[in-house]
Tab-separated table of C-alpha atoms and ligand atoms in Angstrom:
chain	number	residue	atom	x	y	z
A	1	UNK	CA	-154.646	-79.808	-116.312
A	2	UNK	CA	-151.748	-81.526	-114.519
A	3	UNK	CA	-152.532	-84.938	-113.176
A	4	UNK	CA	-150.148	-86.784	-110.885
A	5	UNK	CA	-149.812	-90.495	-111.643
A	6	UNK	CA	-148.126	-92.673	-109.018
A	7	UNK	CA	-147.079	-96.268	-109.622
A	8	UNK	CA	-147.552	-97.337	-106.047
A	9	UNK	CA	-145.415	-99.798	-104.097
A	10	UNK	CA	-147.476	-99.525	-100.915
A	11	UNK	CA	-151.028	-98.424	-101.647
A	12	UNK	CA	-152.146	-97.656	-98.096
A	13	UNK	CA	-149.064	-95.534	-97.344
A	14	UNK	CA	-149.210	-93.721	-100.666
A	15	UNK	CA	-152.936	-93.033	-100.331
A	16	UNK	CA	-152.416	-91.679	-96.850
A	17	UNK	CA	-149.760	-89.287	-98.173
A	18	UNK	CA	-151.866	-88.203	-101.175
A	19	UNK	CA	-154.892	-87.536	-98.960
A	20	UNK	CA	-152.700	-85.392	-96.667
A	21	UNK	CA	-151.493	-83.468	-99.720
A	22	UNK	CA	-155.084	-82.680	-100.716
A	23	UNK	CA	-156.687	-81.383	-97.522
A	24	UNK	CA	-160.456	-81.871	-97.490
A	25	UNK	CA	-163.308	-81.436	-95.048
A	26	UNK	CA	-164.733	-84.884	-95.836
A	27	UNK	CA	-163.688	-87.988	-97.719
A	28	UNK	CA	-166.016	-90.048	-99.898
A	29	UNK	CA	-165.108	-93.423	-101.374
A	30	UNK	CA	-166.893	-94.622	-104.521
A	31	UNK	CA	-166.851	-98.365	-105.177
A	32	UNK	CA	-168.964	-100.863	-107.090
A	33	UNK	CA	-170.351	-103.995	-105.467
A	34	UNK	CA	-167.191	-105.925	-106.326
A	35	UNK	CA	-164.555	-103.407	-105.306
A	36	UNK	CA	-166.580	-102.658	-102.165
A	37	UNK	CA	-166.159	-106.298	-101.151
A	38	UNK	CA	-162.703	-107.094	-102.474
A	39	UNK	CA	-160.710	-103.845	-102.513
A	40	UNK	CA	-162.197	-101.277	-100.110
A	41	UNK	CA	-161.106	-103.274	-97.006
A	42	UNK	CA	-157.476	-102.585	-98.048
A	43	UNK	CA	-158.065	-98.847	-97.614
A	44	UNK	CA	-160.067	-98.818	-94.390
A	45	UNK	CA	-156.988	-98.918	-92.104
A	46	UNK	CA	-155.738	-95.625	-93.569
A	47	UNK	CA	-158.775	-93.540	-94.466
A	48	UNK	CA	-162.081	-92.752	-92.879
A	49	UNK	CA	-164.486	-92.150	-95.701
A	50	UNK	CA	-168.196	-92.327	-96.296
A	51	UNK	CA	-168.591	-95.110	-98.866
A	52	UNK	CA	-170.883	-94.874	-101.891
A	53	UNK	CA	-171.504	-98.277	-103.481
A	54	UNK	CA	-172.949	-98.503	-106.994
A	55	UNK	CA	-173.909	-101.555	-109.057
A	56	UNK	CA	-171.074	-103.075	-111.102
A	57	UNK	CA	-170.960	-103.146	-114.896
A	58	UNK	CA	-171.080	-100.813	-117.880
A	59	UNK	CA	-174.900	-101.099	-118.104
A	60	UNK	CA	-175.026	-99.103	-114.859
A	61	UNK	CA	-172.859	-96.262	-116.175
A	62	UNK	CA	-176.024	-94.209	-116.423
A	63	UNK	CA	-177.510	-90.897	-115.432
A	64	UNK	CA	-179.526	-92.701	-112.707
A	65	UNK	CA	-176.370	-94.078	-111.097
A	66	UNK	CA	-174.726	-90.681	-111.463
A	67	UNK	CA	-177.703	-89.034	-109.744
A	68	UNK	CA	-177.461	-91.549	-106.898
A	69	UNK	CA	-173.821	-90.525	-106.361
A	70	UNK	CA	-174.729	-86.806	-106.374
A	71	UNK	CA	-177.555	-87.636	-103.946
A	72	UNK	CA	-175.236	-89.369	-101.478
A	73	UNK	CA	-172.684	-86.574	-101.731
A	74	UNK	CA	-175.430	-84.043	-101.065
A	75	UNK	CA	-177.057	-86.017	-98.214
A	76	UNK	CA	-173.613	-86.601	-96.710
A	77	UNK	CA	-172.921	-82.881	-96.550
A	78	UNK	CA	-170.183	-82.830	-99.184
A	79	UNK	CA	-168.862	-79.351	-99.914
A	80	UNK	CA	-166.606	-77.938	-102.595
A	81	UNK	CA	-163.724	-78.879	-100.278
A	82	UNK	CA	-164.619	-82.569	-100.075
A	83	UNK	CA	-162.598	-85.247	-101.833
A	84	UNK	CA	-163.912	-88.267	-103.736
A	85	UNK	CA	-161.807	-91.419	-104.123
A	86	UNK	CA	-162.847	-93.671	-107.022
A	87	UNK	CA	-161.837	-97.292	-106.447
A	88	UNK	CA	-162.632	-99.599	-109.344
A	89	UNK	CA	-162.450	-100.251	-113.061
A	90	UNK	CA	-163.097	-97.760	-115.830
A	91	UNK	CA	-166.823	-97.598	-115.149
A	92	UNK	CA	-166.212	-96.389	-111.571
A	93	UNK	CA	-163.404	-93.968	-112.486
A	94	UNK	CA	-165.346	-92.512	-115.470
A	95	UNK	CA	-168.620	-92.085	-113.587
A	96	UNK	CA	-166.987	-91.036	-110.321
A	97	UNK	CA	-164.778	-88.529	-112.128
A	98	UNK	CA	-167.850	-87.045	-113.799
A	99	UNK	CA	-169.808	-86.949	-110.508
A	100	UNK	CA	-166.921	-85.148	-108.783
A	101	UNK	CA	-166.317	-82.749	-111.677
A	102	UNK	CA	-169.944	-81.604	-111.717
A	103	UNK	CA	-170.918	-81.674	-108.013
A	104	UNK	CA	-170.942	-78.057	-106.770
A	105	UNK	CA	-169.208	-77.238	-110.090
A	106	UNK	CA	-166.365	-79.550	-109.255
A	107	UNK	CA	-164.689	-81.190	-106.293
A	108	UNK	CA	-161.285	-82.892	-106.332
A	109	UNK	CA	-161.051	-86.620	-106.933
A	110	UNK	CA	-158.470	-89.384	-106.815
A	111	UNK	CA	-158.576	-92.498	-109.005
A	112	UNK	CA	-157.422	-95.880	-107.771
A	113	UNK	CA	-157.918	-98.170	-110.788
A	114	UNK	CA	-158.310	-101.879	-110.075
A	115	UNK	CA	-158.341	-103.311	-113.621
A	116	UNK	CA	-155.571	-103.234	-116.215
A	117	UNK	CA	-157.782	-101.321	-118.662
A	118	UNK	CA	-158.426	-98.609	-116.095
A	119	UNK	CA	-154.750	-98.456	-115.031
A	120	UNK	CA	-153.342	-97.902	-118.507
A	121	UNK	CA	-156.246	-96.008	-120.047
A	122	UNK	CA	-159.566	-95.056	-118.425
A	123	UNK	CA	-158.325	-93.682	-115.101
A	124	UNK	CA	-155.513	-91.636	-116.649
A	125	UNK	CA	-155.971	-88.551	-118.797
A	126	UNK	CA	-159.026	-86.771	-117.457
A	127	UNK	CA	-161.814	-88.165	-119.643
A	128	UNK	CA	-164.920	-88.638	-117.499
A	129	UNK	CA	-168.503	-89.471	-118.396
A	130	UNK	CA	-171.469	-91.772	-118.613
A	131	UNK	CA	-173.351	-93.647	-121.326
A	132	UNK	CA	-176.525	-91.940	-122.541
A	133	UNK	CA	-179.253	-92.608	-125.098
A	134	UNK	CA	-177.688	-95.955	-126.006
A	135	UNK	CA	-174.322	-94.339	-126.770
A	136	UNK	CA	-171.119	-95.017	-124.870
A	137	UNK	CA	-169.516	-92.075	-123.045
A	138	UNK	CA	-172.007	-89.736	-124.709
A	139	UNK	CA	-172.068	-87.194	-121.851
A	140	UNK	CA	-168.988	-86.177	-119.919
A	141	UNK	CA	-166.233	-83.651	-119.384
A	142	UNK	CA	-162.466	-83.481	-119.567
A	143	UNK	CA	-161.463	-83.079	-115.943
A	144	UNK	CA	-158.275	-84.663	-114.583
A	145	UNK	CA	-158.045	-86.435	-111.256
A	146	UNK	CA	-155.902	-84.731	-108.637
A	147	UNK	CA	-153.960	-87.992	-108.533
A	148	UNK	CA	-154.081	-91.481	-110.030
A	149	UNK	CA	-152.684	-94.155	-107.724
A	150	UNK	CA	-151.841	-97.351	-109.582
A	151	UNK	CA	-151.246	-100.521	-107.586
A	152	UNK	CA	-150.607	-103.403	-109.981
A	153	UNK	CA	-151.098	-105.809	-107.061
A	154	UNK	CA	-154.792	-105.759	-108.001
A	155	UNK	CA	-153.876	-107.497	-111.271
A	156	UNK	CA	-152.903	-110.696	-109.474
A	157	UNK	CA	-156.580	-111.486	-108.924
A	158	UNK	CA	-157.915	-110.054	-112.192
A	159	UNK	CA	-159.449	-112.683	-114.491
A	160	UNK	CA	-157.565	-113.492	-117.700
A	161	UNK	CA	-160.078	-112.001	-120.195
A	162	UNK	CA	-159.956	-108.655	-118.347
A	163	UNK	CA	-156.169	-108.817	-118.178
A	164	UNK	CA	-156.049	-109.351	-121.951
A	165	UNK	CA	-158.597	-106.603	-122.479
A	166	UNK	CA	-156.338	-104.046	-120.805
A	167	UNK	CA	-153.303	-105.498	-122.556
A	168	UNK	CA	-154.800	-104.532	-125.937
A	169	UNK	CA	-154.602	-100.849	-124.930
A	170	UNK	CA	-150.977	-101.468	-123.915
A	171	UNK	CA	-150.302	-102.983	-127.336
A	172	UNK	CA	-151.788	-99.824	-128.857
A	173	UNK	CA	-149.429	-97.716	-126.724
A	174	UNK	CA	-146.532	-99.873	-127.956
A	175	UNK	CA	-147.517	-99.351	-131.587
A	176	UNK	CA	-147.774	-95.583	-131.258
A	177	UNK	CA	-144.627	-95.134	-129.148
A	178	UNK	CA	-141.515	-97.130	-130.033
A	179	UNK	CA	-140.254	-100.327	-131.593
A	180	UNK	CA	-138.632	-101.391	-128.301
A	181	UNK	CA	-141.877	-101.074	-126.312
A	182	UNK	CA	-143.923	-102.748	-129.068
A	183	UNK	CA	-141.461	-105.675	-129.238
A	184	UNK	CA	-141.391	-106.142	-125.454
A	185	UNK	CA	-145.202	-106.299	-125.452
A	186	UNK	CA	-145.286	-108.905	-128.234
A	187	UNK	CA	-142.726	-111.003	-126.359
A	188	UNK	CA	-144.260	-110.733	-122.885
A	189	UNK	CA	-146.018	-113.862	-121.582
A	190	UNK	CA	-149.473	-112.432	-120.855
A	191	UNK	CA	-151.524	-115.583	-121.418
A	192	UNK	CA	-149.601	-118.163	-119.409
A	193	UNK	CA	-147.677	-117.762	-116.166
A	194	UNK	CA	-147.667	-114.007	-115.811
A	195	UNK	CA	-144.580	-112.426	-114.236
A	196	UNK	CA	-146.429	-109.710	-112.277
A	197	UNK	CA	-143.252	-107.835	-111.320
A	198	UNK	CA	-142.260	-107.547	-114.980
A	199	UNK	CA	-145.851	-106.600	-115.835
A	200	UNK	CA	-145.660	-103.758	-113.329
A	201	UNK	CA	-142.637	-102.362	-115.170
A	202	UNK	CA	-144.346	-102.407	-118.572
A	203	UNK	CA	-147.568	-101.005	-117.113
A	204	UNK	CA	-145.440	-98.085	-115.895
A	205	UNK	CA	-144.042	-97.581	-119.403
A	206	UNK	CA	-147.496	-97.857	-120.939
A	207	UNK	CA	-148.939	-95.221	-118.619
A	208	UNK	CA	-146.043	-92.911	-119.499
A	209	UNK	CA	-146.943	-93.187	-123.198
A	210	UNK	CA	-150.461	-92.015	-122.437
A	211	UNK	CA	-149.345	-89.303	-120.007
A	212	UNK	CA	-146.861	-87.933	-122.523
A	213	UNK	CA	-149.559	-87.596	-125.194
A	214	UNK	CA	-152.235	-86.209	-122.854
A	215	UNK	CA	-149.802	-83.615	-121.459
A	216	UNK	CA	-149.340	-82.224	-124.977
A	217	UNK	CA	-153.002	-82.389	-126.021
A	218	UNK	CA	-155.333	-82.808	-123.019
A	219	UNK	CA	-158.512	-81.877	-124.926
A	220	UNK	CA	-157.920	-84.076	-127.998
A	221	UNK	CA	-157.477	-81.295	-130.523
A	222	UNK	CA	-154.796	-83.199	-132.420
A	223	UNK	CA	-152.101	-85.504	-131.065
A	224	UNK	CA	-154.372	-87.247	-128.540
A	225	UNK	CA	-156.253	-88.747	-131.502
A	226	UNK	CA	-153.294	-91.141	-131.676
A	227	UNK	CA	-154.886	-92.907	-128.698
A	228	UNK	CA	-157.796	-93.796	-130.977
A	229	UNK	CA	-155.693	-96.234	-133.027
A	230	UNK	CA	-157.771	-99.404	-133.416
A	231	UNK	CA	-160.851	-97.746	-131.963
A	232	UNK	CA	-162.693	-96.598	-135.107
A	233	UNK	CA	-163.201	-100.189	-136.231
A	234	UNK	CA	-163.053	-101.527	-132.662
A	235	UNK	CA	-166.068	-99.496	-131.561
A	236	UNK	CA	-168.038	-100.763	-134.576
A	237	UNK	CA	-167.233	-104.382	-133.621
A	238	UNK	CA	-168.192	-103.609	-130.017
A	239	UNK	CA	-171.532	-102.084	-131.059
A	240	UNK	CA	-172.338	-104.930	-133.461
A	241	UNK	CA	-171.581	-107.471	-130.729
A	242	UNK	CA	-173.826	-105.550	-128.332
A	243	UNK	CA	-176.682	-105.453	-130.846
A	244	UNK	CA	-176.406	-109.254	-131.118
A	245	UNK	CA	-176.637	-109.381	-127.307
A	246	UNK	CA	-173.179	-110.974	-127.218
A	247	UNK	CA	-171.117	-108.129	-125.761
A	248	UNK	CA	-167.341	-108.335	-126.027
A	249	UNK	CA	-164.779	-106.770	-123.712
A	250	UNK	CA	-163.611	-103.368	-124.946
A	251	UNK	CA	-159.972	-104.403	-125.283
A	252	UNK	CA	-160.839	-107.421	-127.445
A	253	UNK	CA	-162.683	-105.118	-129.854
A	254	UNK	CA	-159.674	-102.760	-129.831
A	255	UNK	CA	-157.294	-105.671	-130.591
A	256	UNK	CA	-159.446	-106.692	-133.589
A	257	UNK	CA	-159.702	-103.033	-134.588
A	258	UNK	CA	-155.893	-102.784	-134.515
A	259	UNK	CA	-155.703	-105.623	-137.051
A	260	UNK	CA	-157.999	-103.722	-139.432
A	261	UNK	CA	-156.364	-100.348	-138.947
A	262	UNK	CA	-152.840	-101.743	-139.370
A	263	UNK	CA	-154.016	-103.232	-142.667
A	264	UNK	CA	-155.256	-99.771	-143.691
A	265	UNK	CA	-151.911	-98.366	-142.561
A	266	UNK	CA	-150.034	-100.717	-144.889
A	267	UNK	CA	-152.161	-99.486	-147.802
A	268	UNK	CA	-152.460	-95.759	-147.009
A	269	UNK	CA	-149.356	-94.829	-145.042
A	270	UNK	CA	-146.824	-97.537	-145.922
A	271	UNK	CA	-146.737	-99.370	-142.574
A	272	UNK	CA	-144.309	-102.330	-142.949
A	273	UNK	CA	-146.233	-105.504	-143.874
A	274	UNK	CA	-143.997	-107.746	-141.737
A	275	UNK	CA	-144.679	-105.693	-138.577
A	276	UNK	CA	-148.388	-105.835	-139.343
A	277	UNK	CA	-148.155	-109.643	-139.687
A	278	UNK	CA	-146.331	-109.943	-136.345
A	279	UNK	CA	-148.972	-107.846	-134.563
A	280	UNK	CA	-151.842	-109.669	-136.269
A	281	UNK	CA	-150.296	-113.003	-135.230
A	282	UNK	CA	-150.235	-111.867	-131.592
A	283	UNK	CA	-153.859	-110.727	-131.699
A	284	UNK	CA	-155.017	-113.931	-133.387
A	285	UNK	CA	-153.229	-116.076	-130.823
A	286	UNK	CA	-154.488	-114.214	-127.748
A	287	UNK	CA	-157.864	-112.741	-128.705
A	288	UNK	CA	-159.242	-115.132	-131.324
A	289	UNK	CA	-161.386	-113.477	-133.975
A	290	UNK	CA	-164.643	-111.568	-134.129
A	291	UNK	CA	-167.074	-113.492	-136.282
A	292	UNK	CA	-168.960	-111.673	-139.056
A	293	UNK	CA	-169.779	-112.346	-142.687
A	294	UNK	CA	-169.981	-110.012	-145.687
A	295	UNK	CA	-173.665	-109.286	-144.967
A	296	UNK	CA	-172.526	-107.291	-141.909
A	297	UNK	CA	-170.140	-105.009	-143.852
A	298	UNK	CA	-172.781	-102.314	-144.439
A	299	UNK	CA	-173.828	-102.330	-140.786
A	300	UNK	CA	-170.223	-102.036	-139.620
A	301	UNK	CA	-169.609	-99.224	-142.114
A	302	UNK	CA	-172.733	-97.418	-140.905
A	303	UNK	CA	-171.630	-97.801	-137.267
A	304	UNK	CA	-168.251	-96.308	-138.160
A	305	UNK	CA	-169.865	-93.233	-139.712
A	306	UNK	CA	-171.437	-92.504	-136.294
A	307	UNK	CA	-168.143	-92.480	-134.389
A	308	UNK	CA	-168.008	-89.291	-132.300
A	309	UNK	CA	-164.488	-88.519	-133.557
A	310	UNK	CA	-165.780	-88.000	-137.121
A	311	UNK	CA	-166.348	-84.621	-138.717
A	312	UNK	CA	-169.414	-84.253	-140.977
A	313	UNK	CA	-169.881	-88.034	-141.159
A	314	UNK	CA	-166.414	-88.607	-142.678
A	315	UNK	CA	-164.811	-91.595	-140.980
A	316	UNK	CA	-161.622	-90.569	-139.205
A	317	UNK	CA	-158.723	-92.968	-138.720
A	318	UNK	CA	-155.479	-92.664	-136.816
A	319	UNK	CA	-152.925	-94.641	-138.838
A	320	UNK	CA	-149.217	-95.444	-138.584
A	321	UNK	CA	-146.351	-95.002	-141.049
A	322	UNK	CA	-144.284	-97.281	-138.858
A	323	UNK	CA	-144.199	-98.340	-135.213
A	324	UNK	CA	-143.894	-95.090	-133.251
A	325	UNK	CA	-144.626	-92.945	-136.311
A	326	UNK	CA	-148.239	-91.762	-136.194
A	327	UNK	CA	-150.244	-90.238	-138.987
A	328	UNK	CA	-153.497	-88.588	-137.917
A	329	UNK	CA	-156.758	-87.728	-139.666
A	330	UNK	CA	-157.013	-90.227	-142.485
A	331	UNK	CA	-160.161	-91.402	-144.119
A	332	UNK	CA	-160.921	-94.355	-146.385
A	333	UNK	CA	-163.679	-94.921	-148.934
A	334	UNK	CA	-166.239	-97.669	-148.626
A	335	UNK	CA	-164.451	-99.903	-151.155
A	336	UNK	CA	-161.222	-99.867	-149.158
A	337	UNK	CA	-163.070	-100.394	-145.880
A	338	UNK	CA	-164.796	-103.461	-147.355
A	339	UNK	CA	-161.386	-104.729	-148.574
A	340	UNK	CA	-160.137	-104.238	-145.017
A	341	UNK	CA	-162.975	-106.462	-143.725
A	342	UNK	CA	-162.082	-109.073	-146.395
A	343	UNK	CA	-158.470	-108.995	-145.193
A	344	UNK	CA	-159.612	-109.398	-141.587
A	345	UNK	CA	-161.800	-112.414	-142.352
A	346	UNK	CA	-159.164	-114.093	-144.527
A	347	UNK	CA	-156.382	-113.558	-141.991
A	348	UNK	CA	-158.020	-114.115	-138.634
B	1	LIG	N1	-159.009	-93.585	-124.265
B	1	LIG	C1	-158.451	-92.643	-125.152
B	1	LIG	C2	-158.137	-91.355	-124.502
B	1	LIG	O1	-158.098	-91.256	-123.296
B	1	LIG	O2	-157.935	-90.392	-125.191
């Protein structure tokens, strides 16, 4: 399940080389309406590919869109020796990866992520899939890209909320990896005048954290659960926001989830209170707070019991003993989870 990840300095040159290294009878390029307009022109001087354009946005990460990609591959004469290049955010890399992994039982694909969230998380690690039956990423397969080509130049034109959304996953990587990486993330100026060269360096480090974990546990049997830090509560916030028809960006929900799960870590696994306070301060300053009152506690709890990482309805948390010191497979009773929500509302 080896997946090459390249932090690119010259995207066109690197793509040209990667395409040569993966000989194919035909190239297909998957984009959404935005990356078709803004990013695909950067690749046209170096590759000749049949382009497949899908609508942008998570609401289109559906079986219908997937079928339209299969249809174009089929109509275009794709064979098992064709190559699909996915150019876009996590929606494009997830859906495109799934389309490639299932077409003719699997063709090779390359991811070129264009958002920070996709660069540090979605496009790396081989998780592919679509939303189904109202559930996010409900159908999919583990199937790594032949190569992930990361060009942080795309971040220069990414809007600030999406930059912050991806940064929350980087903060998670800092928390699960080392004190030095966590501290550099807390000190980096992500909200003001961004130093994009310095950002490129820490994106590289962040991707290495994920690669290192995925290499040891590609199918999420154990260690990879560490990447779920902040997500058990984060997904519940995300779903509640969606049900109110006020969707929030995934990374914002993860940042708020980190606040809750670090609180649990201080109670259950002895995470240092001062380090929790520092992280919470960062989240509060950059992400604001998710608004809910105590009447929503039961709904949030119920949403957490449906998380697909649970076993037999028992809520599963990844917690930390300290920065860089993970502790997997914890649960918490309803009373403690409600206390956690109280803490969140009092602190944020
Ligand atoms: N996004 C978490 C993972 O790839 O495992």
